[in-house]
CSV table of C-alpha atoms in Angstrom, one decimal:
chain,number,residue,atom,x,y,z
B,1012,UNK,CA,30.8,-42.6,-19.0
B,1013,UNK,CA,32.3,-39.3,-19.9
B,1014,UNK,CA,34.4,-37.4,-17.3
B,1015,UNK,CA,33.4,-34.0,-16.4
B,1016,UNK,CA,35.7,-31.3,-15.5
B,1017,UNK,CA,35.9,-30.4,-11.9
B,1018,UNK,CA,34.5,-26.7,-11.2
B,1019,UNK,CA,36.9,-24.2,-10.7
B,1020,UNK,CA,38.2,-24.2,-7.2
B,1021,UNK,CA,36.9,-20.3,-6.1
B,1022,UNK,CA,38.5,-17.9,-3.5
B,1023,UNK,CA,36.4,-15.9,-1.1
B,1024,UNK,CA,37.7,-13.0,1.0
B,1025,UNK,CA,35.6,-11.9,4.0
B,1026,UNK,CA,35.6,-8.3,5.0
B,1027,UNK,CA,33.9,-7.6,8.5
B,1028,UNK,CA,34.9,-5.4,11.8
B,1029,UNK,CA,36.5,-7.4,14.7
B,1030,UNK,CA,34.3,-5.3,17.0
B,1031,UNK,CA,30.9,-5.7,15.2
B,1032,UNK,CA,29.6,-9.2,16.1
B,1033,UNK,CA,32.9,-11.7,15.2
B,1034,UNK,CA,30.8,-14.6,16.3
B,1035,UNK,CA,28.4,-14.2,14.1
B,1036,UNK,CA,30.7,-13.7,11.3
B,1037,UNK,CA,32.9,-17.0,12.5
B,1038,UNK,CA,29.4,-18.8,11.8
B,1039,UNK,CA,29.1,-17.4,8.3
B,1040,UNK,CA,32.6,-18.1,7.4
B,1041,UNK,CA,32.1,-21.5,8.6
B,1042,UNK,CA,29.5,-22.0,5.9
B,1043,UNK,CA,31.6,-20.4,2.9
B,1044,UNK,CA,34.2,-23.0,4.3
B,1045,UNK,CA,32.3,-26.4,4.0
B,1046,UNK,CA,30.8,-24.4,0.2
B,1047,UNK,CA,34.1,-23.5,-1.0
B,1048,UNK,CA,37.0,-25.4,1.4
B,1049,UNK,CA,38.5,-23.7,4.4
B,1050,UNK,CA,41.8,-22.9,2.5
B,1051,UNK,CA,39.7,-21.0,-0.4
B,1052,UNK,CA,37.8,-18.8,2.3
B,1053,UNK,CA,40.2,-15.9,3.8
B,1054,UNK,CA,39.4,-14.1,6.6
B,1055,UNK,CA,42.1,-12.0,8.7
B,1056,UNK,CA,41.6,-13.4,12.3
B,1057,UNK,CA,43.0,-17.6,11.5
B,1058,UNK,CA,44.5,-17.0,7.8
B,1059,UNK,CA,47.3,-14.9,8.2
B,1060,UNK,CA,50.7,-16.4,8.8
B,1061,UNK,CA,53.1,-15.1,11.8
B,1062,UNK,CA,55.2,-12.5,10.7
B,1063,UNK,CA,53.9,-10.9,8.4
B,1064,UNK,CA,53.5,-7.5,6.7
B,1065,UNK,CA,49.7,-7.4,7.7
B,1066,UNK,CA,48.7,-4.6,5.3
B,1067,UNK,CA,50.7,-6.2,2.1
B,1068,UNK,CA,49.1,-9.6,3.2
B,1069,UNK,CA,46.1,-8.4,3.0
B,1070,UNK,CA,46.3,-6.4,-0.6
B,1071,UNK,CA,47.8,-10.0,-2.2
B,1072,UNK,CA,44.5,-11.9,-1.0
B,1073,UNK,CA,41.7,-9.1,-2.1
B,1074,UNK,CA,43.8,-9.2,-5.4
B,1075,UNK,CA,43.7,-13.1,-5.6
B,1076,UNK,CA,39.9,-13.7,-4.7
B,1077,UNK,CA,37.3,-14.2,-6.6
B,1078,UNK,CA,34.5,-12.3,-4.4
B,1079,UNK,CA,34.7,-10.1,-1.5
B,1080,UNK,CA,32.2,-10.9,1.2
B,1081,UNK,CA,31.5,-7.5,2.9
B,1082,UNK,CA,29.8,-8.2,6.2
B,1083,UNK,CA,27.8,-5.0,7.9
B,1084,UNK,CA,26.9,-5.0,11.0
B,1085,UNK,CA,25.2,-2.6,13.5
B,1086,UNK,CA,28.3,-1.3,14.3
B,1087,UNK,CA,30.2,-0.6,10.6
B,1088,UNK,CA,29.1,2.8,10.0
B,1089,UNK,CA,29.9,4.3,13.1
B,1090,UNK,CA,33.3,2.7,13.6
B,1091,UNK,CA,33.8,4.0,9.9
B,1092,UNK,CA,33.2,7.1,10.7
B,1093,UNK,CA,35.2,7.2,13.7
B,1094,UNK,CA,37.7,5.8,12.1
B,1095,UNK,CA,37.5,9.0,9.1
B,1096,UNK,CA,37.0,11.7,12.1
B,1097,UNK,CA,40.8,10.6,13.7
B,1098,UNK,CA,42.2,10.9,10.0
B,1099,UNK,CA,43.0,6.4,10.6
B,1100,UNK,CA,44.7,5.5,7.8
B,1101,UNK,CA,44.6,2.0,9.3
B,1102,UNK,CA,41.5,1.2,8.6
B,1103,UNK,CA,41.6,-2.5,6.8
B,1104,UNK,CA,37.9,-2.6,6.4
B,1105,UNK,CA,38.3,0.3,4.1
B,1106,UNK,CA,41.0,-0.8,2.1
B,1107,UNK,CA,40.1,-4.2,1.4
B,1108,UNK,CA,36.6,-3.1,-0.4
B,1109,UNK,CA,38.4,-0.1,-2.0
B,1110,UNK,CA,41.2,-2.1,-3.2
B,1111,UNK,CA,38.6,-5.0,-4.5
B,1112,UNK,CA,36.7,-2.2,-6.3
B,1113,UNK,CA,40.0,-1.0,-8.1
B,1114,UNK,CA,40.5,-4.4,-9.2
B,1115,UNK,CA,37.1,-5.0,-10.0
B,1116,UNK,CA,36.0,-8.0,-8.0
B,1117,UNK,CA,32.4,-8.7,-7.7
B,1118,UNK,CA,31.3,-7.5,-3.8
B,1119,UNK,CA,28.6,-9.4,-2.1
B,1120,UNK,CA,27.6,-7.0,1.1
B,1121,UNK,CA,25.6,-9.1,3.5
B,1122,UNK,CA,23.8,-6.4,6.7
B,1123,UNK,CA,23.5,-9.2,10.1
B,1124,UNK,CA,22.1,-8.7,13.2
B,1125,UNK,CA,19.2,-6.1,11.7
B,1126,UNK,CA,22.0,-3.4,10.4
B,1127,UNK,CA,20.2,-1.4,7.7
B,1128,UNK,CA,21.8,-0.8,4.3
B,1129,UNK,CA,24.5,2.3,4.6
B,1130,UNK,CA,23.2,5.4,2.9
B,1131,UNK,CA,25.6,6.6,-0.2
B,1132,UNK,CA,25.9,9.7,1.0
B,1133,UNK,CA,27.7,8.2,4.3
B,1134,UNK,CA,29.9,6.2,2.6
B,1135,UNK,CA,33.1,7.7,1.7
B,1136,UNK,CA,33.2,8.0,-1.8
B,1137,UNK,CA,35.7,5.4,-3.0
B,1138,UNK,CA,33.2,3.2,-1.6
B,1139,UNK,CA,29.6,3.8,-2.5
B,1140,UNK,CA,30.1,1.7,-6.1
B,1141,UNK,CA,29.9,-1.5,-3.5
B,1142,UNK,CA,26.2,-0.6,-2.6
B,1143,UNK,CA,24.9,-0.9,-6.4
B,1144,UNK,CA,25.4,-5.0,-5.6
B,1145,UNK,CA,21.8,-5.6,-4.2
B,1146,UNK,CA,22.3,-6.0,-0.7
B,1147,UNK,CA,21.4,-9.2,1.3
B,1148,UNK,CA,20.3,-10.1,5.3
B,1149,UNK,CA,21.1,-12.4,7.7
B,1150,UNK,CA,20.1,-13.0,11.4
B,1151,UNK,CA,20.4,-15.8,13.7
B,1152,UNK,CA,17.1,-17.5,14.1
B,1153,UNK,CA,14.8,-20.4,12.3
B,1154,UNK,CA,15.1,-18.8,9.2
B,1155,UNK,CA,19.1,-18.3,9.3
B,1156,UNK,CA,19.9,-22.0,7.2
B,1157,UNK,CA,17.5,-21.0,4.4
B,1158,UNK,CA,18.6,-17.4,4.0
B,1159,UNK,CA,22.6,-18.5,4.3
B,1160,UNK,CA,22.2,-21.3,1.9
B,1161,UNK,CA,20.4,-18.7,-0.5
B,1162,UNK,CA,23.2,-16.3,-0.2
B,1163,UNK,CA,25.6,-19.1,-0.8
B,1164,UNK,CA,23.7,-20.2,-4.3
B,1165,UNK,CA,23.8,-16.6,-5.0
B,1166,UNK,CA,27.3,-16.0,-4.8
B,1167,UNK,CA,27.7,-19.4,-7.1
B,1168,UNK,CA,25.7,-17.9,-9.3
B,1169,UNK,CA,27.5,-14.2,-9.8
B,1170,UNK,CA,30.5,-16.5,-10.0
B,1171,UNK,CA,29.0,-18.6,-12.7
B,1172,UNK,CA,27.7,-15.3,-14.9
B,1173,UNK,CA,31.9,-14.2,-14.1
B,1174,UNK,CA,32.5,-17.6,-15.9
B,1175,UNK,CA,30.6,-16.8,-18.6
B,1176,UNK,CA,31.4,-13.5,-19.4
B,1177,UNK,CA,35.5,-14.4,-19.1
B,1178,UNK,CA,34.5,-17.1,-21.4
B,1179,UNK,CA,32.9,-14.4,-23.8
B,1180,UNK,CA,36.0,-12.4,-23.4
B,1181,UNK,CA,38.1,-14.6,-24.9
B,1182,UNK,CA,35.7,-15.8,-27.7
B,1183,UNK,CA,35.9,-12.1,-28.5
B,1184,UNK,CA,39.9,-12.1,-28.7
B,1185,UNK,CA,39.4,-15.1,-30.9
B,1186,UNK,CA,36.7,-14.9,-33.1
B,1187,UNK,CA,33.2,-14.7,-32.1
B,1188,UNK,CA,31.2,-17.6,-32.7
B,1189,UNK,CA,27.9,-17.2,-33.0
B,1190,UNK,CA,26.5,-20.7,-33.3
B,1191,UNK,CA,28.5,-21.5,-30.1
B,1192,UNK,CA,27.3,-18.7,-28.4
B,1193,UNK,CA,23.5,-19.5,-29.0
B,1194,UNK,CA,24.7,-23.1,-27.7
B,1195,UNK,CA,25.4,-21.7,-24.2
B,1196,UNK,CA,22.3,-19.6,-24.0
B,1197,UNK,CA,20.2,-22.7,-24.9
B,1198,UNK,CA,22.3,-24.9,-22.3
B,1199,UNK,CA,22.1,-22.0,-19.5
B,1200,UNK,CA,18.3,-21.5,-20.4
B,1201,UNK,CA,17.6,-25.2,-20.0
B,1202,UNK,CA,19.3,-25.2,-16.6
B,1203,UNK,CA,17.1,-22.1,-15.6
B,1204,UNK,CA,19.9,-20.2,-15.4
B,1205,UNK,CA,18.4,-17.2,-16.7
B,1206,UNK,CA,20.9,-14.6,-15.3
B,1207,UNK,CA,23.5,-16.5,-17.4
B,1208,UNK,CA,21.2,-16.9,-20.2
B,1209,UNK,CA,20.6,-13.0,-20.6
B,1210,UNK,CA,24.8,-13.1,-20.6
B,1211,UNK,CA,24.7,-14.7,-23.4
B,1212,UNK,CA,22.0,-12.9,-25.3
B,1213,UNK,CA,23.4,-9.8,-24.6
B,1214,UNK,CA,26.5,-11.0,-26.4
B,1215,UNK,CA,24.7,-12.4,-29.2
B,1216,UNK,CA,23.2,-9.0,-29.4
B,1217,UNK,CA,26.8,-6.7,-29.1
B,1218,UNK,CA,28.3,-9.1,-31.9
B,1219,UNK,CA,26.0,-8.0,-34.8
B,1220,UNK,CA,25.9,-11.7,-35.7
B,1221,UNK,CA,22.8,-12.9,-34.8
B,1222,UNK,CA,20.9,-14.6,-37.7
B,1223,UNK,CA,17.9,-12.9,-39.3
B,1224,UNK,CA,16.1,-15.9,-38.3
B,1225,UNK,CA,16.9,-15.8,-34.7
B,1226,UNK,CA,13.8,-14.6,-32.6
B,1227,UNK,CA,16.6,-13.2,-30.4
B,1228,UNK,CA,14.0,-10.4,-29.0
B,1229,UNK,CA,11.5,-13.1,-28.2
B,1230,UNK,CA,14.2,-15.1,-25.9
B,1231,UNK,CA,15.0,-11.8,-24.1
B,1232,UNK,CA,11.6,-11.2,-23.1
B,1233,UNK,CA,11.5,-14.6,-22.3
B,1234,UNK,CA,14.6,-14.9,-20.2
B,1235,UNK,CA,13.7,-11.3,-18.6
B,1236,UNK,CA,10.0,-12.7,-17.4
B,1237,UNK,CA,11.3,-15.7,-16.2
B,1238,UNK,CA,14.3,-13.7,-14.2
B,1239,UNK,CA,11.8,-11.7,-12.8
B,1240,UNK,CA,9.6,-14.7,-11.8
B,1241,UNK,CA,12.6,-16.3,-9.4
B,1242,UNK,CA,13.0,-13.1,-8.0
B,1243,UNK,CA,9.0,-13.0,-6.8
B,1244,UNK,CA,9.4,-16.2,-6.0
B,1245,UNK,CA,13.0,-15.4,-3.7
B,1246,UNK,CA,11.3,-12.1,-2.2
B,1247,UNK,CA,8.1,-14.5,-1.4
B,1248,UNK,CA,9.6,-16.8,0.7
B,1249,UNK,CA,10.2,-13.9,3.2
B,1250,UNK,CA,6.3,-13.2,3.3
B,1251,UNK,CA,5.7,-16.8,3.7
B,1252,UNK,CA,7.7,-17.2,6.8
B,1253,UNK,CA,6.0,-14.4,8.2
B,1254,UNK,CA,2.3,-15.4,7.8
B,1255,UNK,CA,3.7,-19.0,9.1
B,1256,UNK,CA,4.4,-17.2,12.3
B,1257,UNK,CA,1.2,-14.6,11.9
B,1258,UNK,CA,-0.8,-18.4,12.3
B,1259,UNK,CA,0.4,-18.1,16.0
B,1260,UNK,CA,0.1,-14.6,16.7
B,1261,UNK,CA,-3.1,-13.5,15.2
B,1262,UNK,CA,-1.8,-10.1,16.3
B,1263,UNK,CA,1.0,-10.3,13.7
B,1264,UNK,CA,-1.7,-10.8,10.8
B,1265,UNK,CA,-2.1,-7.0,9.9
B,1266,UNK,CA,1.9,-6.9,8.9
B,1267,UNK,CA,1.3,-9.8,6.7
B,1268,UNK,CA,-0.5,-8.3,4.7
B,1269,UNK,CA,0.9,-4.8,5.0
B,1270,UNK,CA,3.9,-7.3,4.0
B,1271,UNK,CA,2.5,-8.2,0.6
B,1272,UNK,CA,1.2,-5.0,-0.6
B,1273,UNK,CA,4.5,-3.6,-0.2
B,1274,UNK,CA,5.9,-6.9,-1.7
B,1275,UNK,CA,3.2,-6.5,-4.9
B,1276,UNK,CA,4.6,-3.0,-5.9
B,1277,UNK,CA,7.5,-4.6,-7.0
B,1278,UNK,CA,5.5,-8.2,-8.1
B,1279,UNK,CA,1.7,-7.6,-8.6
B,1280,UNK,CA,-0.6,-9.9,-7.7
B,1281,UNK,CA,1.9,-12.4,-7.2
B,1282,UNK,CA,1.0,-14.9,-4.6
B,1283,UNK,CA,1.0,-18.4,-5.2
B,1284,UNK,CA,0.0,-19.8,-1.7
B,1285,UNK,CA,-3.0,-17.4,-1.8
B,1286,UNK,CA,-1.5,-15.9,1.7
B,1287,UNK,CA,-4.7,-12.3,0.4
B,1288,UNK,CA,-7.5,-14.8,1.2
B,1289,UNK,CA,-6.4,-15.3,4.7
B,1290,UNK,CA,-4.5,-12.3,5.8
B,1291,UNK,CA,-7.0,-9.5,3.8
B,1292,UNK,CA,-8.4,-7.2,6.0
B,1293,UNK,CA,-12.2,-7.6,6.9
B,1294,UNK,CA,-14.6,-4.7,5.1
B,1295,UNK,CA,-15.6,-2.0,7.3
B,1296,UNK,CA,-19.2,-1.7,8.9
B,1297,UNK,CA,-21.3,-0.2,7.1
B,1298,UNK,CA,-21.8,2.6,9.6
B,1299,UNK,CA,-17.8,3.2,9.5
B,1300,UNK,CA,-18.3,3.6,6.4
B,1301,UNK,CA,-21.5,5.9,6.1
B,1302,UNK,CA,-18.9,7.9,8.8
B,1303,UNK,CA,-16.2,7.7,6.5
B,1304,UNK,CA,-18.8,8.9,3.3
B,1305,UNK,CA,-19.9,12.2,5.8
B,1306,UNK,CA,-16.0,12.7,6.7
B,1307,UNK,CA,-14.9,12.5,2.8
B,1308,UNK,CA,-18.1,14.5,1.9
B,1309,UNK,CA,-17.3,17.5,4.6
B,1310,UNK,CA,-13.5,17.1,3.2
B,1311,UNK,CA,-14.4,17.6,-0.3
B,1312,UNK,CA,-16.8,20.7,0.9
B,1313,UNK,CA,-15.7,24.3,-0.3
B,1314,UNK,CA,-14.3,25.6,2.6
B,1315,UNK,CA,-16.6,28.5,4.5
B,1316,UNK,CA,-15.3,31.9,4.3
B,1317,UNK,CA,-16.1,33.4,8.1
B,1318,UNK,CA,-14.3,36.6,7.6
B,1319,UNK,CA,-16.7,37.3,5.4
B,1320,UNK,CA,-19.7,36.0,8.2
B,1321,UNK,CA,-17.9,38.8,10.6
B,1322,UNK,CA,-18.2,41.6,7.9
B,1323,UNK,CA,-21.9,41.0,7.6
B,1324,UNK,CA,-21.9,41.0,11.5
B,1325,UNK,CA,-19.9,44.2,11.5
B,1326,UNK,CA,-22.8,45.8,9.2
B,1327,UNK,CA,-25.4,44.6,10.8
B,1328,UNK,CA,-24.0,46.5,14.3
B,1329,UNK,CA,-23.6,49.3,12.4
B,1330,UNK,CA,-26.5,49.5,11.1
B,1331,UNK,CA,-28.3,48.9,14.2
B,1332,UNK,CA,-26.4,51.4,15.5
B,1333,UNK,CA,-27.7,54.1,13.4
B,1334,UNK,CA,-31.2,53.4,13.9
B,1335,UNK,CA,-31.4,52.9,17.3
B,1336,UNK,CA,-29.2,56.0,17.8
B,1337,UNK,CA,-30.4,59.0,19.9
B,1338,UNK,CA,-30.6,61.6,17.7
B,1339,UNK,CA,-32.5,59.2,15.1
B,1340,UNK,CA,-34.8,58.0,18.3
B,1341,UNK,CA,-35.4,62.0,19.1
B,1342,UNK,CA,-36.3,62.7,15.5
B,1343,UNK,CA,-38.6,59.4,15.7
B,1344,UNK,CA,-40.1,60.7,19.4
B,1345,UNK,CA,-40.8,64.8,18.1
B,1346,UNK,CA,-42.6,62.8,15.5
B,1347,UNK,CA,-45.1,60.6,18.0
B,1348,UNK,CA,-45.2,62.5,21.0
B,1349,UNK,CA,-47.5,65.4,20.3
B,1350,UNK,CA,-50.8,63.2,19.2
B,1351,UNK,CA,-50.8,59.6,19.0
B,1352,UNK,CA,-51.8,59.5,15.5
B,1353,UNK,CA,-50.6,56.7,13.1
B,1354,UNK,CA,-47.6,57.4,10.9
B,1355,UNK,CA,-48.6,57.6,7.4
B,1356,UNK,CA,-46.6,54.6,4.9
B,1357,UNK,CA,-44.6,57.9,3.9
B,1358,UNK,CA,-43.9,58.7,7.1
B,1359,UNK,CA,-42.3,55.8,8.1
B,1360,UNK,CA,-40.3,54.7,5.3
B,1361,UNK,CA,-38.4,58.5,6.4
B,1362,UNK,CA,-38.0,57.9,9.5
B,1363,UNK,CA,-36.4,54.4,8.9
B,1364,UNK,CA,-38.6,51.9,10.6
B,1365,UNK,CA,-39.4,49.8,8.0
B,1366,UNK,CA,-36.0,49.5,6.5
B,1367,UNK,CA,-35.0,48.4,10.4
B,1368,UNK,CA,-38.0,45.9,10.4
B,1369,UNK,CA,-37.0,44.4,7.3
């Protein structure tokens, strides 16, 4: 039986506000604990000796970790921003993700307890480079031990690409091999680890090595599919859980599927339990729809011009006006008056009748 080599022992720094939600962060720090071991997981409130220089304590552990855990709560903007308005220099939260940035430590920011994602613009600027890690959630309720145990295999597995690539790093100060690196693709491919996988592709690729032979573009494509497929398949478990709880509240059943068509911009017609049959909204009846036809028909209609329907009234008045005016009446009445005789066609076309009939 041949011994394998223990995996490297990791070091995890949590970042978080004292006064956003410490009990909640005590739970999640407990789980990084039994992952990881409670002396590899630092966090300020139990880790730091008496007597000592808290800021310079603080600098040595970002510097040592591996990761930085940045926990956001409802509360982290504002207090950030506080903290900016009184000119705080103090402000730990700050300097721990600044100082991980400068020394180029992955950053895994987690929002709890419903905090949205901070906009860039309202992060100060030594800062916003943290929120181009995708960001994850985490809330206390049924689903909290499957998300918190698929945040925990996602920080393993930005730790195991960091593995790869310092192990890429120092094939390169060597010499590269290539035939080791295809090797470690086919053994990370094999284990599904795609992201690792692409690493090593990628690598393949830079070196100018790769063998004519080598479908190397067909393995990307194939690794970028199959990447792409346990990322539906990660985003769809949050659909699920929702049309598991629309089955009790019917009323829930229209954000289901509101749920999946936003979810199918990103994955089209990706939906292996088939939650569309079930959660699809019934057609409408017909006479909806006829109602809808009329409303898209008298929508689509050039649009009437009344100004122009109050010019034509305009002339009309005015015309009236003119006929029917005394002096035009008089005229009409010398005309009549003396003998009742019939006006002649002639006669009448001067006088105006007829164009007023007509």
């Amino acid at each position: 039986m041949t011994e394998t080599s223990a995996p490297p022992k990791r070091k995890i720094f949590i970042s978080y506000r004292r006064a956003d939600n410490p009990d909640f962060v005590e739970r999640i720090r407990d789980w990084f604990a039994w992952k990881y071991g409670r002396d590899s997981v630092f966090m300020d409130f139990d880790a730091i000796p008496p007597f000592t220089l808290f800021a310079d304590y603080i600098r040595e552990k970002v510097r040592e970790c591996d990761l930085l855990v940045a926990i956001i709560g409802p509360e982290w903007m504002r207090l950030m921003q506080e903290r900016i308005h009184q000119q705080d220099d103090e402000d730990y939260v700050r300097l721990e993700i600044k100082l991980a940035l400068e020394e180029q430590k992955p950053i895994a920011p987690i929002c709890i307890k419903k905090a949205g994602e901070p906009r860039k613009k309202d992060v100060p600027s030594e800062l916003r480079q943290m929120l181009d890690y995708n960001v994850a959630y985490l809330d206390s309720g049924r689903h909290f031990l499957d998300n918190i145990e698929m945040i925990l295999d996602a920080v393993e597995s930005q730790l195991v690409r960091l593995d790869a690539w310092k192990v890429m790093a120092h094939v390169q100060t060597v010499q590269f091999d290539v035939m080791k690196a295809i090797e470690k693709y086919q053994e990370a491919a094999d284990g599904t680890d795609w992201k690792t996988a692409l690493d090593w592709l990628a690598r393949i690729r830079e070196s100018g090595f790769a063998p004519d032979w080598y479908p190397l573009e067909d393995y990307e494509q194939e690794a970028r599919e199959a990447l792409h497929l346990q990322a539906a398949a990660a985003g769809y478990q949050f659909v699920r859980a929702m049309a598991e709880r629309a089955l009790k509240k019917p009323e829930e059943q229209e954000r289901v599927w509101m749920a999946l068509e936003a979810f199918w911009r990103d994955y089209p017609a990706y939906d292996p339990d088939d939650l569309a049959a079930h959660f699809r909204p019934a057609p409408m009846p017909a006479e909806s729809l006829d109602e809808n036809i009329d409303a898209r028909k008298l929508a689509a209609a050039p649009e009437f011009d009344f100004a122009l329907l109050d010019k034509l009234s305009d002339f009309a008045a005015s015309l009236n006006d003119d006929i029917l005016s005394p002096e035009n009446l008089a005229r009409v009445a010398k005309q009549t008056s003396s003998d009742e005789r019939t006006l002649s066609l002639e006669e009448a076309e001067k006088s105006g009748i007829l164009d007023w009939q007509t």
